[in-house]
CSV table of C-alpha atoms in Angstrom, one decimal:
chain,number,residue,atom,x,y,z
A,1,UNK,CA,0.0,0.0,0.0
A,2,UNK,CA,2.9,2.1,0.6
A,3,UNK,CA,4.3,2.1,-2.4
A,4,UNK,CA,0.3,2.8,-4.0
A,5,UNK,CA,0.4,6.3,-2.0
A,6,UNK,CA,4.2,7.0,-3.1
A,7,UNK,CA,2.9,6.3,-7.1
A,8,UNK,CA,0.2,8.5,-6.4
A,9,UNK,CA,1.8,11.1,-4.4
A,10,UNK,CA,5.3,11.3,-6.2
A,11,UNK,CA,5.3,9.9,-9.7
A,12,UNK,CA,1.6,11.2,-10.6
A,13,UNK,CA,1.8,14.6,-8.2
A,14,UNK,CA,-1.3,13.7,-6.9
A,15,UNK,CA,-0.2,14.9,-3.3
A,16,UNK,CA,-3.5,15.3,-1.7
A,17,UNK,CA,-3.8,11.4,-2.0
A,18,UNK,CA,-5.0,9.9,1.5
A,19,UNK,CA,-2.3,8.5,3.4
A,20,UNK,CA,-3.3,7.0,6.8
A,21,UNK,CA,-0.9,3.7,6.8
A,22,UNK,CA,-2.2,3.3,10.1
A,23,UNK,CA,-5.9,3.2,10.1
A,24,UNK,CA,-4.8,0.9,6.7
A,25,UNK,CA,-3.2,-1.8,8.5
A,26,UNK,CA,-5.1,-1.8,11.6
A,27,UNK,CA,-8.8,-1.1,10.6
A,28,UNK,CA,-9.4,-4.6,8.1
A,29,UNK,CA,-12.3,-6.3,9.7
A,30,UNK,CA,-14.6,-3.3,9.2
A,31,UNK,CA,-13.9,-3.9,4.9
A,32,UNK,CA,-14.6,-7.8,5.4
A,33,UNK,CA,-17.6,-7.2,2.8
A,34,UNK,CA,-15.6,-5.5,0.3
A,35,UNK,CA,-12.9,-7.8,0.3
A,36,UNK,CA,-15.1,-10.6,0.1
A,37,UNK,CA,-15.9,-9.2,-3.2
A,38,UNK,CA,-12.6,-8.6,-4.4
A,39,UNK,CA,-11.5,-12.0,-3.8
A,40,UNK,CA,-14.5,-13.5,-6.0
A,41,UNK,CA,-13.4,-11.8,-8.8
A,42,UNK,CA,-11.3,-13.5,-11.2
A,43,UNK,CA,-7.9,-12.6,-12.1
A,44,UNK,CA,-8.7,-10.6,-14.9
A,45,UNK,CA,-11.6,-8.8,-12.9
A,46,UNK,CA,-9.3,-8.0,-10.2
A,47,UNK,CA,-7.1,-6.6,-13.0
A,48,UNK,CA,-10.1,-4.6,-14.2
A,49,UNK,CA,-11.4,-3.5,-10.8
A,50,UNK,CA,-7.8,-2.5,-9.9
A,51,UNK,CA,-8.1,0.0,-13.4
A,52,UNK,CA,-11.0,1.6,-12.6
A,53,UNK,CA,-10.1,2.6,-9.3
A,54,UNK,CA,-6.5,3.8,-10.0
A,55,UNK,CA,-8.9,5.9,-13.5
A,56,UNK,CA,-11.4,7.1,-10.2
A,57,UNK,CA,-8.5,8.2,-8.4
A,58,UNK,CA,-6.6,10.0,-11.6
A,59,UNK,CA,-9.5,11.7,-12.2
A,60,UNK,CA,-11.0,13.3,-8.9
A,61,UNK,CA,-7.4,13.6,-7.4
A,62,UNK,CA,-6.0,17.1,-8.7
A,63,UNK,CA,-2.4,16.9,-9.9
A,64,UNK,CA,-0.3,19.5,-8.2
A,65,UNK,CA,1.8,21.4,-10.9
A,66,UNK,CA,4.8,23.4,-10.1
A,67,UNK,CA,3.6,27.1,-11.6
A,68,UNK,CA,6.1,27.9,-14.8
A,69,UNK,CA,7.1,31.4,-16.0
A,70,UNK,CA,8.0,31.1,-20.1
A,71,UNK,CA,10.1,32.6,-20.7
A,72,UNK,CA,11.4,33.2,-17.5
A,73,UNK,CA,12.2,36.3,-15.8
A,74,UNK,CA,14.9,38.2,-17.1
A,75,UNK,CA,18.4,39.1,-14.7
A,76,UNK,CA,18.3,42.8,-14.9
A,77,UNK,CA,21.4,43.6,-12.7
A,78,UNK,CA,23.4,40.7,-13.9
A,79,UNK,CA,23.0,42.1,-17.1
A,80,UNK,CA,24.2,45.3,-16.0
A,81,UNK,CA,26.7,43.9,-13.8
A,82,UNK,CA,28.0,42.0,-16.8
A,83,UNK,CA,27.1,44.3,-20.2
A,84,UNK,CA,27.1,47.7,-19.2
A,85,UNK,CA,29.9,49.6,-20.6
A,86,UNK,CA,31.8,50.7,-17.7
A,87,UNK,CA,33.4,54.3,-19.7
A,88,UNK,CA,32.0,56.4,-22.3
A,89,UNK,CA,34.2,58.7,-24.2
A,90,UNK,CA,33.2,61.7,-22.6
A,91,UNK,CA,32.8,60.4,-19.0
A,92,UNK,CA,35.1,59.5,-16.3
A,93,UNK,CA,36.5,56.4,-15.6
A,94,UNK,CA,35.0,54.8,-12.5
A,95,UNK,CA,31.7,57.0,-12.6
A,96,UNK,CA,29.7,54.0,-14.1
A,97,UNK,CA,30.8,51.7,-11.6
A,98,UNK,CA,30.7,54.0,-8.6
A,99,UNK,CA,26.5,54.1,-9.3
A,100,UNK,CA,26.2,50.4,-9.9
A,101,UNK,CA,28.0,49.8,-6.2
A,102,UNK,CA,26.1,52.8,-5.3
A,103,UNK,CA,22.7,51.3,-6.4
A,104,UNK,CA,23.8,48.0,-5.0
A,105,UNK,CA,24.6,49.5,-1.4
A,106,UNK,CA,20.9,51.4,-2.0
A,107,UNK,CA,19.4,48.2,-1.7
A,108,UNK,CA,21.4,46.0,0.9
A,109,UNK,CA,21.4,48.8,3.7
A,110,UNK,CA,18.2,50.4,3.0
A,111,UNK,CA,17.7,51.8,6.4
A,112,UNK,CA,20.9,54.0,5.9
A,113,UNK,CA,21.2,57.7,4.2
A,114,UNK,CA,23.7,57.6,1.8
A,115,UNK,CA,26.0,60.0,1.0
A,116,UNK,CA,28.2,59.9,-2.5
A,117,UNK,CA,31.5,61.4,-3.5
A,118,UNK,CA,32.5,62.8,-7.1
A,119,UNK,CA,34.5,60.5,-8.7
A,120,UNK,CA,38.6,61.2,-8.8
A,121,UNK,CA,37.8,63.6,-6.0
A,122,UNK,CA,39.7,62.3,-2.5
A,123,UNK,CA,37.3,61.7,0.0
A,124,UNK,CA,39.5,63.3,2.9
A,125,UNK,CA,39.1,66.7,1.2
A,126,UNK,CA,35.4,66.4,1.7
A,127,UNK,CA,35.8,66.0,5.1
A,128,UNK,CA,34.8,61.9,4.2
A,129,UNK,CA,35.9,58.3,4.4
A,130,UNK,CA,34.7,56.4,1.2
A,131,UNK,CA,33.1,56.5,-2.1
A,132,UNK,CA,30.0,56.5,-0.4
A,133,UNK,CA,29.3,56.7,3.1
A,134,UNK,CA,26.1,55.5,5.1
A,135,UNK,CA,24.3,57.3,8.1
A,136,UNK,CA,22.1,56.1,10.6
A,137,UNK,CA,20.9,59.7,11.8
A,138,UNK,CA,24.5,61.2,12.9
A,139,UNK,CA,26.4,58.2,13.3
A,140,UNK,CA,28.7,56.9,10.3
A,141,UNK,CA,28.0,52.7,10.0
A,142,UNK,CA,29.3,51.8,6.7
A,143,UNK,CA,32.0,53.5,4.1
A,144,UNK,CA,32.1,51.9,0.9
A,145,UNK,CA,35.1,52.4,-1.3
A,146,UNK,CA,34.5,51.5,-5.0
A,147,UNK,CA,37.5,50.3,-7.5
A,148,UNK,CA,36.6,49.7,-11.0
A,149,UNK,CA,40.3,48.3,-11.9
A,150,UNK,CA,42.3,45.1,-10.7
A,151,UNK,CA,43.5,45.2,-7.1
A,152,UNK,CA,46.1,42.7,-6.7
A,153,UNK,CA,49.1,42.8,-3.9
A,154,UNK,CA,51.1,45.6,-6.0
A,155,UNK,CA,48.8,47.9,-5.2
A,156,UNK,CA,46.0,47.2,-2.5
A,157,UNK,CA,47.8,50.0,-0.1
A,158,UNK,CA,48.1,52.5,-2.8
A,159,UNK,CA,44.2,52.3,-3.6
A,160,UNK,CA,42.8,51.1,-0.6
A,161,UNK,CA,45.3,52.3,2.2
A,162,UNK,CA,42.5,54.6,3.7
A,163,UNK,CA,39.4,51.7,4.0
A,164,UNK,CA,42.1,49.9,5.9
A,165,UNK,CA,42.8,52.3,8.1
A,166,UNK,CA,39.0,53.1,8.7
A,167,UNK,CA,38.7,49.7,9.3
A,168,UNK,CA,41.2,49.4,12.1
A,169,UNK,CA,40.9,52.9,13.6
A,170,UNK,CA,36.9,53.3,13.9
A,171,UNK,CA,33.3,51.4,14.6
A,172,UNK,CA,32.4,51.9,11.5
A,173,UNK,CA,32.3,48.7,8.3
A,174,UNK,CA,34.9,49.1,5.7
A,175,UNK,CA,33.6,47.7,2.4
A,176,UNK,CA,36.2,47.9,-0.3
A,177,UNK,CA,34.1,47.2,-3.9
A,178,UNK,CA,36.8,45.7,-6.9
A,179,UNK,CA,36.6,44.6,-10.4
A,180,UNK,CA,38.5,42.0,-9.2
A,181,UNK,CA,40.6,41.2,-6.6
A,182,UNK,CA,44.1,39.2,-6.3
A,183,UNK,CA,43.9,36.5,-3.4
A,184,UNK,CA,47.1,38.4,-1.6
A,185,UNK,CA,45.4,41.3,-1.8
A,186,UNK,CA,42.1,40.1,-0.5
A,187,UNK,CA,43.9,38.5,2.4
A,188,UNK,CA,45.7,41.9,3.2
A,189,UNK,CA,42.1,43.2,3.6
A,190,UNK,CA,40.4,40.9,5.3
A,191,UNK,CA,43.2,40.9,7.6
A,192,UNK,CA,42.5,44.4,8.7
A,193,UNK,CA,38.8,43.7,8.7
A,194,UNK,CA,38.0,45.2,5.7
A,195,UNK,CA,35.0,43.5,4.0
A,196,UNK,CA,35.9,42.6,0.5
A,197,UNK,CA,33.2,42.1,-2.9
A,198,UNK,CA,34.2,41.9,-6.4
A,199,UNK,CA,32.5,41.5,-9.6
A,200,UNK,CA,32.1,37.4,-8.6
A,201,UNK,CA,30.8,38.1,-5.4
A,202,UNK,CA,28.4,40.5,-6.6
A,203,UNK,CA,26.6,38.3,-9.2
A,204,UNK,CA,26.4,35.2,-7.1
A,205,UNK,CA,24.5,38.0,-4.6
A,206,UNK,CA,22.3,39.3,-7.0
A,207,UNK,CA,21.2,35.9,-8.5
A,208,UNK,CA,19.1,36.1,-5.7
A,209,UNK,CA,17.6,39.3,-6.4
């Protein structure tokens, strides 16, 4: 019987088939007439009988289906993540991807006021810490410092000296954003508590999204 209500159940998705093994083995003598009948039949009207009972059950049992989109959504911010093209002639470098990290900080620590730098501007001279900064009323709780380039162990103080001395030297997080980053380099980071994301870490992120 168990392996009736795992046909039904599993194979045929009916899964609101009634399962109640004990009432099945236990509850016999109160089916004496029934299975007095069955065993009269012949082999070939058991066969029969057996049909029109699993056809009874196809057909008032609903099948459960698994709800399909086609085609399926699309992955906006992948496709951005991945497509976009990161410098126009007449822009900056790094002002493309400084509003894709931006966006992306937008939506992890929505509860936070953000504040953004210009690009190629230190953030020291505006009285600042990173790329972009996050407030929870006066009190600074994230710094973000975005790197559209390579960081690698040649130059992770150069570019990201400063996040590693936020990190160390206030209560703040320290959230240095890369195109990509060296495994050296990442350990250099990490070491001085400075959260780490590149372009991998991002996408596996927003597959979820």
């Amino acid at each position: 019987h168990n392996e009736l209500i795992e046909l039904f159940r599993e194979d045929l998705n009916r899964t609101n088939f009634p399962s109640s093994p004990g009432h099945h083995t236990g509850e016999w003598e109160r089916y004496d007439d029934m299975l007095e009948l069955a065993f009269r039949l012949s082999r070939d009207g058991r066969v029969a009988a057996a049909q029109e009972l699993f056809d009874l059950g196809l057909e008032r049992l609903e099948s459960s289906e698994y709800e399909r989109r086609d085609p399926p959504f699309e992955e906006p911010f992948l496709k951005v993540l991945r497509d976009y093209t990161r410098k126009a002639p007449s822009e900056q470098g790094g002002s493309a991807y400084q509003a894709l990290c931006y966006g992306y900080v937008k939506a992890e620590w929505p509860h936070l006021s953000l504040r953004a730098s210009k690009v190629r501007t230190g953030s020291s001279r505006q009285q600042r810490y990173g790329d972009i900064d996050g407030y929870h009323g006066p009190d600074l709780m994230i710094s973000v410092e975005a790197k559209d380039r390579v960081i690698d162990e040649s130059n992770v103080s150069t570019e990201l000296g400063t996040m590693m001395k936020v990190a160390q030297n206030t209560t703040e997080i320290a959230i240095a954003i890369c195109t990509e980053v060296g495994p050296e380099a990442r350990k250099t980071l990490e070491d001085t508590d400075v959260r780490v994301l590149d372009d991998g870490d991002l996408a596996r992120q927003l597959r979820f999204w």
